[in-house]
Coordinates of C-alpha atoms and ligand atoms in Angstrom, one line a residue:
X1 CA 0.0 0.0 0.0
X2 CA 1.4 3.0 -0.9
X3 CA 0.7 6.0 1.2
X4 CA -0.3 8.5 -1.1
X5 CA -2.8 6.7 -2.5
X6 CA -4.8 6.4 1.0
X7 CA -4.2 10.5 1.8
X8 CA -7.7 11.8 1.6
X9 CA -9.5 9.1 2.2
X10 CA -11.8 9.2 5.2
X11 CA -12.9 6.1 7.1
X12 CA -16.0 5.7 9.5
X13 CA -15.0 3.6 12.0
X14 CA -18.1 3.3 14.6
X15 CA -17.0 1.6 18.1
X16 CA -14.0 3.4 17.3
X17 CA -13.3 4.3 21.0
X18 CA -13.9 0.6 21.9
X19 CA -10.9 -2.1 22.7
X20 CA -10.4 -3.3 19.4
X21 CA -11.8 -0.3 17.6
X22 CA -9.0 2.2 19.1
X23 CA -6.2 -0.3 18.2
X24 CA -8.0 -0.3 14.4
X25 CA -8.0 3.9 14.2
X26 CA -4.5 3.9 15.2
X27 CA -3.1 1.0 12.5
X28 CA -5.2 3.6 9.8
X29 CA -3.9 7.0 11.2
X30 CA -0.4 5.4 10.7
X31 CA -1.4 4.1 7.0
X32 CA -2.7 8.2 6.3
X33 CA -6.2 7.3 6.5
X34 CA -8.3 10.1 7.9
X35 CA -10.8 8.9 10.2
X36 CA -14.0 9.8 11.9
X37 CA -15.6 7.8 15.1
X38 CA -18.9 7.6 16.1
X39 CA -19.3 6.2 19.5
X40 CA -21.9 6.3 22.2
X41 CA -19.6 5.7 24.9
X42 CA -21.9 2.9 26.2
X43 CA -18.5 0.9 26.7
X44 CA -15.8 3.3 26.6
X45 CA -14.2 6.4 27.5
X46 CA -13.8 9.4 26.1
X47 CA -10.1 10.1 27.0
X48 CA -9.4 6.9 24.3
X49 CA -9.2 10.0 22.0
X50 CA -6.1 11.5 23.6
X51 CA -4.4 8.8 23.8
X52 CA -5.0 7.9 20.0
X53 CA -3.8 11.3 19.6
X54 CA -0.5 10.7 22.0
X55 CA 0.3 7.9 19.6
X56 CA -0.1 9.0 16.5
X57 CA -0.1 12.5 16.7
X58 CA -3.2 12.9 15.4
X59 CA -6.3 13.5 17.1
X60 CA -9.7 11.7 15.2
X61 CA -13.0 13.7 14.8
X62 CA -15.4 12.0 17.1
X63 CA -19.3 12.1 17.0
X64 CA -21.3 10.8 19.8
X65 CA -24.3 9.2 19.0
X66 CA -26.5 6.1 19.6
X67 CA -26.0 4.2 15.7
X68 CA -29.5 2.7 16.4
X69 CA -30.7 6.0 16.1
X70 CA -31.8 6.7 12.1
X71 CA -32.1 9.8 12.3
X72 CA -28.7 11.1 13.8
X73 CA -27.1 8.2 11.7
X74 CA -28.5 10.2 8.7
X75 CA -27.6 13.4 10.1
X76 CA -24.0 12.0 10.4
X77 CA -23.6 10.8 6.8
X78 CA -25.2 14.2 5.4
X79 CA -22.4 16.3 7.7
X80 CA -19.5 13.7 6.6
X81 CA -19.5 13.4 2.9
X82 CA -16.7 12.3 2.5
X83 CA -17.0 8.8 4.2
X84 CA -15.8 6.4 1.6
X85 CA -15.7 3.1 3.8
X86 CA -17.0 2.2 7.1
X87 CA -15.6 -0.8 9.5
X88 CA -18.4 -1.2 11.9
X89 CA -17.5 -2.3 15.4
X90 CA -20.3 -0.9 17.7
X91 CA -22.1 -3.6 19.4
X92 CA -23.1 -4.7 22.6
X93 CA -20.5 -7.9 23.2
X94 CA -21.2 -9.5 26.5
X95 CA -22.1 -13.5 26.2
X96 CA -24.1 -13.4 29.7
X97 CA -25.6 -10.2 29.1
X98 CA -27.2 -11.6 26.3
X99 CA -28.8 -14.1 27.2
X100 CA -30.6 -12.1 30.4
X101 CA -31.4 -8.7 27.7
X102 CA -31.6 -10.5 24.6
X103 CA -34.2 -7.7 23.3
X104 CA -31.3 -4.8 24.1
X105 CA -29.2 -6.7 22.3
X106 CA -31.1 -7.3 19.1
X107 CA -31.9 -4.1 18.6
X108 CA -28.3 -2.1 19.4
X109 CA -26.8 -4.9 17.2
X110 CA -29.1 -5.3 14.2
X111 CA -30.3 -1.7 14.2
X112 CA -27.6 -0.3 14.2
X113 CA -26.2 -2.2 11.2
X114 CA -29.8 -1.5 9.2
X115 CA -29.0 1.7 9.2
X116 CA -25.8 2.7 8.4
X117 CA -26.7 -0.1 5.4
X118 CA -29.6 1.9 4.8
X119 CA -27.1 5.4 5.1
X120 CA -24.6 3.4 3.0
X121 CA -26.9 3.4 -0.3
X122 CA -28.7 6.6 0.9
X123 CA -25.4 8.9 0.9
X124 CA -23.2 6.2 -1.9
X125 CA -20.9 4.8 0.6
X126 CA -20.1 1.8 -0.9
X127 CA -17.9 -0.5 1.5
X128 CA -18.3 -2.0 4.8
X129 CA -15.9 -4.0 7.0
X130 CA -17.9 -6.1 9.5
X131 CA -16.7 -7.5 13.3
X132 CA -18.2 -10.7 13.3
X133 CA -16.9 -13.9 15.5
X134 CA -15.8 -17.4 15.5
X135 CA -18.8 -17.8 18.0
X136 CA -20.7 -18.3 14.4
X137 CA -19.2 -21.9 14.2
X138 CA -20.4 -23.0 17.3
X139 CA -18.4 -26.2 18.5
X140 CA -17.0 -27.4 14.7
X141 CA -16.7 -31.1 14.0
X142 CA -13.3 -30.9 12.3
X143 CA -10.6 -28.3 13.0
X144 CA -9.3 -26.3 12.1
X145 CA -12.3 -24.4 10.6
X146 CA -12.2 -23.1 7.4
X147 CA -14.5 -20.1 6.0
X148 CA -16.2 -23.6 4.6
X149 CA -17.0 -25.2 7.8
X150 CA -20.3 -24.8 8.1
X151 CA -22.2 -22.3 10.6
X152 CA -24.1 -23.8 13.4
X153 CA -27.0 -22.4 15.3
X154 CA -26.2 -19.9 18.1
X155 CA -25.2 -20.4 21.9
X156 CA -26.4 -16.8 23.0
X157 CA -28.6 -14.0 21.4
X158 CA -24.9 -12.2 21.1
X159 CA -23.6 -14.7 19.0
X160 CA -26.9 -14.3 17.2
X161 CA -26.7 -11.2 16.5
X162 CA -23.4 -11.5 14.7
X163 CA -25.0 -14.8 12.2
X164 CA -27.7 -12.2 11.9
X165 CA -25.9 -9.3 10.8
X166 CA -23.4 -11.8 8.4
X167 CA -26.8 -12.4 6.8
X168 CA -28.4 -9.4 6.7
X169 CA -25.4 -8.1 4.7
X170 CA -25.1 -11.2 2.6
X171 CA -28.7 -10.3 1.0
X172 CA -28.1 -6.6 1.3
X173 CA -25.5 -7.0 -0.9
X174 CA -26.6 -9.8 -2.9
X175 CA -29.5 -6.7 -3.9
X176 CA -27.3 -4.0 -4.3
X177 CA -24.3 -5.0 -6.8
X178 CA -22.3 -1.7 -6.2
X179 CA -22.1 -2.4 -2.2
X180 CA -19.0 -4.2 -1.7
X181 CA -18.5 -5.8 2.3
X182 CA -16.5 -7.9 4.1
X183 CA -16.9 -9.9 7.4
X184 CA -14.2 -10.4 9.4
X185 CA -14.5 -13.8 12.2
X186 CA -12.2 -12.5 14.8
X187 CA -11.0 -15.8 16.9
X188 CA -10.3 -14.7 20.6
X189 CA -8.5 -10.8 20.7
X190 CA -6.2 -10.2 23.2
X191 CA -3.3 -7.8 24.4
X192 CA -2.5 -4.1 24.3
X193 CA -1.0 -1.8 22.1
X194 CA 2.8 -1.5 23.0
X195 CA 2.5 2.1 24.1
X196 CA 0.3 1.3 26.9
X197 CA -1.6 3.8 26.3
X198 CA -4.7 1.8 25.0
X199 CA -5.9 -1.7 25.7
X200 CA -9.0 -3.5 26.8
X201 CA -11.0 -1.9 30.1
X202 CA -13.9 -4.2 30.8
X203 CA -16.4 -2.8 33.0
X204 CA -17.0 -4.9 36.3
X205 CA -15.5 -8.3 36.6
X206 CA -14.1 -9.2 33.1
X207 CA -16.1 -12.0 31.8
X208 CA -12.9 -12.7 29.1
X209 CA -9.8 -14.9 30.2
X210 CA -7.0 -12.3 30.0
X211 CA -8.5 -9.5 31.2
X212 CA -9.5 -11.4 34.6
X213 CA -5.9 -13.3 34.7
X214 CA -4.3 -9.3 34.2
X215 CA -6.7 -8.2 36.8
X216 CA -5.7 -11.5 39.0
X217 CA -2.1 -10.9 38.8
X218 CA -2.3 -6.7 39.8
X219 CA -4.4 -8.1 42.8
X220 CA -7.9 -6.9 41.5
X221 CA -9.5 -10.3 41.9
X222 CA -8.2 -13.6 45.2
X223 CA -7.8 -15.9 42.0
X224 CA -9.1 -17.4 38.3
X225 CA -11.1 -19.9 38.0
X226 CA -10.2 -22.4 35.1
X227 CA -13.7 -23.9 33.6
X228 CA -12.9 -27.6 33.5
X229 CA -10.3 -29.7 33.1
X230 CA -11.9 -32.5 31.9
X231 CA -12.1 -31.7 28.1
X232 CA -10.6 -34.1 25.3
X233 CA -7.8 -31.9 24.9
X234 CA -4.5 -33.1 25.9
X235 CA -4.1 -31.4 29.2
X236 CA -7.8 -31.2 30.2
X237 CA -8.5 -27.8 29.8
X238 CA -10.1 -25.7 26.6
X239 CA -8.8 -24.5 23.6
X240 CA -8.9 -21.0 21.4
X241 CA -6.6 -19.1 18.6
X242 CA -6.0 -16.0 20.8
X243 CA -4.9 -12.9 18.3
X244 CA -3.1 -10.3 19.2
X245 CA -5.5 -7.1 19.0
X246 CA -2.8 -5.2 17.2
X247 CA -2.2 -7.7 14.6
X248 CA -6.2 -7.9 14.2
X249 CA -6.4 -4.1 13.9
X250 CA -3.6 -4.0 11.1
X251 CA -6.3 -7.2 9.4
X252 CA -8.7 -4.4 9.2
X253 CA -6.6 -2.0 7.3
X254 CA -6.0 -4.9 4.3
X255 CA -9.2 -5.2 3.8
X256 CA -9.9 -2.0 3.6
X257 CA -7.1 -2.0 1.1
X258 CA -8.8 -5.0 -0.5
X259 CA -12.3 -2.6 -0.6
X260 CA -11.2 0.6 -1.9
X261 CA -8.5 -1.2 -4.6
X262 CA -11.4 -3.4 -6.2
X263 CA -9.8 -6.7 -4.9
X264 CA -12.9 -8.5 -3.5
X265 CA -13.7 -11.8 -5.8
X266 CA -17.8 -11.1 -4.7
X267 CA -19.1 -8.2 -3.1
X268 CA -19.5 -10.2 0.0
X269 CA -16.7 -11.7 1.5
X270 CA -15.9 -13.4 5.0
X271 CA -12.7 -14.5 6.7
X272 CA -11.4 -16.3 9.2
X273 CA -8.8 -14.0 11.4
X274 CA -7.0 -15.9 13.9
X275 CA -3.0 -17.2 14.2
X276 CA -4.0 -20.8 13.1
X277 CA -2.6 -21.9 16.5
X278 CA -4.4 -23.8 19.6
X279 CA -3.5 -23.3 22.9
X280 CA -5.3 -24.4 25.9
X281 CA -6.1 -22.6 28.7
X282 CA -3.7 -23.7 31.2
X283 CA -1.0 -23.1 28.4
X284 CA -2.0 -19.2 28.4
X285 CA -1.9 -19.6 32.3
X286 CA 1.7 -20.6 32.8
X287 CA 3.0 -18.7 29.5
X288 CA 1.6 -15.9 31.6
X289 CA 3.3 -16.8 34.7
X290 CA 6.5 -17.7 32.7
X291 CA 6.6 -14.5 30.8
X292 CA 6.1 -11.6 33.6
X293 CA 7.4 -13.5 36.2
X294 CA 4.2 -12.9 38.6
X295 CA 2.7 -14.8 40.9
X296 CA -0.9 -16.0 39.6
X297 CA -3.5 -17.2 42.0
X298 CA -5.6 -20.3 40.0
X299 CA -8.0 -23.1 40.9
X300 CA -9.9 -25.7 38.4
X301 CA -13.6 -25.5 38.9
X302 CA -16.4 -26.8 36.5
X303 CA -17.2 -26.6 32.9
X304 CA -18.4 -22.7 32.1
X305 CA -22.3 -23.4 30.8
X306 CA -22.2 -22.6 27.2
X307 CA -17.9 -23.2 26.7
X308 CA -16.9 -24.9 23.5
X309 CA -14.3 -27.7 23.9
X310 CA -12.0 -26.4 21.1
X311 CA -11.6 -24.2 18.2
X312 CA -8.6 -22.7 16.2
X313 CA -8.5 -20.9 13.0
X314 CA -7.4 -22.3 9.5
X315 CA -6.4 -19.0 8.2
X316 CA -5.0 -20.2 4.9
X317 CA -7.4 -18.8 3.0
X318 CA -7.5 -15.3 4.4
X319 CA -4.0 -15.1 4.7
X320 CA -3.8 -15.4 0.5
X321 CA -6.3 -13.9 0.1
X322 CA -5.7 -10.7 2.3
X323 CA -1.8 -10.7 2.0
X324 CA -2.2 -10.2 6.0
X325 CA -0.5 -12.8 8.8
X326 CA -0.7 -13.0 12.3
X327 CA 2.8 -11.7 13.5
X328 CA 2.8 -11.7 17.3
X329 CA 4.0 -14.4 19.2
X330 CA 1.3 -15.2 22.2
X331 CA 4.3 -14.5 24.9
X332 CA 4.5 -11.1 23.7
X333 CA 1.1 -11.0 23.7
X334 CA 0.5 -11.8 26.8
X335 CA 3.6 -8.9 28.2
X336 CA 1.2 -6.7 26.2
X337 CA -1.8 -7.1 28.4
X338 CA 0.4 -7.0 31.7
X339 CA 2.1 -4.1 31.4
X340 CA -1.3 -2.3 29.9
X341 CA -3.1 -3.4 33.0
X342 CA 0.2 -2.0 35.5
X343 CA -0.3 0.8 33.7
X344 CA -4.3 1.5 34.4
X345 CA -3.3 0.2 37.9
X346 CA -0.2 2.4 38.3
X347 CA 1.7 -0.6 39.5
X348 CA 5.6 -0.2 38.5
Ligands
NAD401 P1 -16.0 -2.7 22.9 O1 -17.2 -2.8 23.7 O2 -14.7 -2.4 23.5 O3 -16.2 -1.6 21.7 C1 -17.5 -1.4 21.1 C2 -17.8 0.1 21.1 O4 -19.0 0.3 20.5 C3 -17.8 0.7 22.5 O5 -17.0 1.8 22.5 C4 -19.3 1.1 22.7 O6 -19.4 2.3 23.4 C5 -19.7 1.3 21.2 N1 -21.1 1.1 20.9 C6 -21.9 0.0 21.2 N2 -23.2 0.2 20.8 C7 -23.2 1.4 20.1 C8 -24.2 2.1 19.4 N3 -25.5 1.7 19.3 N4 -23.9 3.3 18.9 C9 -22.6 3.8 19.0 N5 -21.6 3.2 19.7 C10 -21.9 2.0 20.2 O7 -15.9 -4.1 22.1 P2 -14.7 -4.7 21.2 O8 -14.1 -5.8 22.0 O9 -13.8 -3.6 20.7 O10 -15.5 -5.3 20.0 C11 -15.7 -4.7 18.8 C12 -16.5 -5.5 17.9 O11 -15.9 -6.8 17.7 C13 -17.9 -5.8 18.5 O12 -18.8 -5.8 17.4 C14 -17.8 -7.2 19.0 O13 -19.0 -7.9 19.0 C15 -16.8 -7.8 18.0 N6 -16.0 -9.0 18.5 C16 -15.3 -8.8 19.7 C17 -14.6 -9.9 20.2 C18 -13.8 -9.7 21.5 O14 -13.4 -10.7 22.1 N7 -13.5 -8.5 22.0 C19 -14.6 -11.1 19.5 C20 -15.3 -11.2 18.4 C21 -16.1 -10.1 17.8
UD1_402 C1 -16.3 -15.7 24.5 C2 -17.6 -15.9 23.8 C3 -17.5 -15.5 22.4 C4 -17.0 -14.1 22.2 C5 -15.7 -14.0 22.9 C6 -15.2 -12.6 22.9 C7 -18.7 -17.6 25.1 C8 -19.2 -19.0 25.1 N1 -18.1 -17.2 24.0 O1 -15.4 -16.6 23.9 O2 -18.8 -15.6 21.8 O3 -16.8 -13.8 20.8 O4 -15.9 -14.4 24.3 O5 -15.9 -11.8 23.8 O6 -18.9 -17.0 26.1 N2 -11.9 -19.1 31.0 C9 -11.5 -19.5 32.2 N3 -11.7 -18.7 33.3 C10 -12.1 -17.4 33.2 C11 -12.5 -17.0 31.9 C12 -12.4 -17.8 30.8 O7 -11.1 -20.7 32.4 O8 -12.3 -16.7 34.2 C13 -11.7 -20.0 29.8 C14 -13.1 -20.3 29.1 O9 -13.7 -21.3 29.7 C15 -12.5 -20.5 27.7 C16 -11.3 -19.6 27.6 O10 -10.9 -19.3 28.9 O11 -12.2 -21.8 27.5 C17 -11.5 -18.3 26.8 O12 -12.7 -17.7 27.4 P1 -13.1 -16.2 27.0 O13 -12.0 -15.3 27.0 O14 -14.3 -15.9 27.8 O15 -13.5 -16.4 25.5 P2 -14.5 -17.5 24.8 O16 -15.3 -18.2 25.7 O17 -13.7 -18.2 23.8

């Protein structure tokens, strides 16, 4: 990609002030994409922005507003004309949640998509990147899953909403030939940008394994609890493809690259974005331990209602296809997310 040819070109990135959104508008700022956020701050803070701006020198215009809101998402696209693609983070993303307000999370996650594809063929914005999740494969019968392996019916009305939404744009674009959108299946995001200056701040006890072994280790939380070791994995205990949220940002910007440069093979397009690696949840554990050298409180209690034994990414495909690899290693990783959370917790 060639700088010059991205100057100019402004990017909508809702969610922007979110975990993996801020990590996203920094990979673009870096690439010369000028970029707008809309956020409604449901999940994160304001003062994202100035850190964005610490660490790339430039500070992104921000509009606060609720996405499932038509009218101010109109209102947006006719005050932003130049808005040539949008990657759409905003969502509401808690598993548990779900399930207790799956009605709030219908309508935040499927409105809000209606409308900026509504916006998008109102105001001639023709490409959309798309956070969807490996939560769509449910728990696969071979592994590693391909973007063939077939979908399977949803655990939560989270992971719903996201084989919604890959539907919705599916037919949306199936009827309007000059739309061109890609979903992305992240596997399980973790770590910190480098600078420590933005990571992931889950509100309340973290639901997500690193966030609540970080948290464990600064002293937050008396110890983790490991759901079940009694999986048919070869140490008992379950297994993801954890990617590191920078190398998933920098995923974002290739496809982007593969939107505006006319690479896409059909106008909608879904990958698989993981490492390609398994590792088991005691395996995170002691790399943790072995990597920062801290002490980490941990007991094995029962299966977590609703876990998955195992799942790991075949990323083959969209690593052709995108010219885009998973880089990090998961020890460094791992360093990210510590030294992020000693830095919200102003431990040394
Ligand atoms: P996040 O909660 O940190 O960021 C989402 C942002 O969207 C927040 O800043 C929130 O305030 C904003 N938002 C939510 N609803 C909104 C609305 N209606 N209008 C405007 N802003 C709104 O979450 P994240 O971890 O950065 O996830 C980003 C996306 O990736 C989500 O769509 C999520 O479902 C998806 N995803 C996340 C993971 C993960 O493990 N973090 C895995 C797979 C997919
Ligand atoms: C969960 C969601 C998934 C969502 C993803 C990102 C479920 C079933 N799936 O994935 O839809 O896309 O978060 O938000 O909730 N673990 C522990 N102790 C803990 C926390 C987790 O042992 O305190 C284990 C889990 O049992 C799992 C692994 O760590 O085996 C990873 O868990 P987590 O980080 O919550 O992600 P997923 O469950 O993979």
């Amino acid at each position: 990609m060639k700088k010059t040819e991205l100057m100019a070109k402004q990017i909508l990135v809702t969610g922007g002030t979110g975990y993996i959104g801020s990590h996203t508008v920094v990979e673009l700022q870096n690439q010369g994409f000028e970029v707008v956020i809309v956020d409604n701050l449901s999940n994160s803070q304001i003062e994202v922005l100035d850190n964005i701006e610490k660490i790339t020198g430039i500070r992104p215009a921000f509009e606060q507003f609720d996405l499932a809101e038509r009218d101010k998402t109109d209102g947006f696209f006719q005050k932003y004309s130049n808005v040539e693609a949008i990657i759409h983070f905003a969502a509401y993303k808690a598993v548990g949640e779900s399930v207790d307000k799956p009605l709030e999370y219908y309508r935040n996650n499927l409105v809000s998509l209606m409308n900026l594809l509504e916006s998008m063929k109102k105001y001639d914005v023709k490409h959309m990147v798309f956070s969807s999740s490996c939560t769509v494969y449910g728990q696969p019968e071979t592994l590693p899953v391909t973007e063939q392996t077939p979908r399977q019916e949803a655990e939560s009305p989270y992971g719903n909403t996201k084989a919604i939404c890959e539907d919705i744009m599916r037919d949306f674009c199936k009827a309007n030939e000059a739309l061109n959108c890609i979903a992305l299946r992240y596997f399980n995001p973790i770590g910190a940008h480098e600078s420590t200056l933005i990571g992931e701040l889950p509100v309340g006890v973290p639901n997500n394994l690193v966030p609540f072994i970080t948290q464990t280790a600064a002293g937050l939380r008396k110890e983790l609890s490991i759901f079940g070791d009694d999986y048919d994995t070869p140490d008992g205990t379950a297994i993801r493809d954890y990617i590191n949220v920078v190398d998933l940002a920098k995923a974002h910007v290739v496809a982007i690259d593969r939107l505006l440069n006319d690479k896409t093979k059909q106008n909608y397009e879904y990958f698989n974005v993981g490492t390609g690696d398994g590792y088991s949840v005691m395996q995170l554990v002691k790399s943790f331990i072995k990597v920062t050298g801290v002490e980490l409180n941990y007991k094995v209690v029962g299966r977590r209602t609703g876990d998955i034994e195992k799942i790991w990414a075949d990323t083959s495909y969209g690593n052709a296809e995108l010219g885009w690899k998973a880089e990090k290693t998961l020890d460094e990783t791992l360093l990210s997310a510590w030294k992020w959370e000693k830095n919200v917790r102003g431990l040394s």
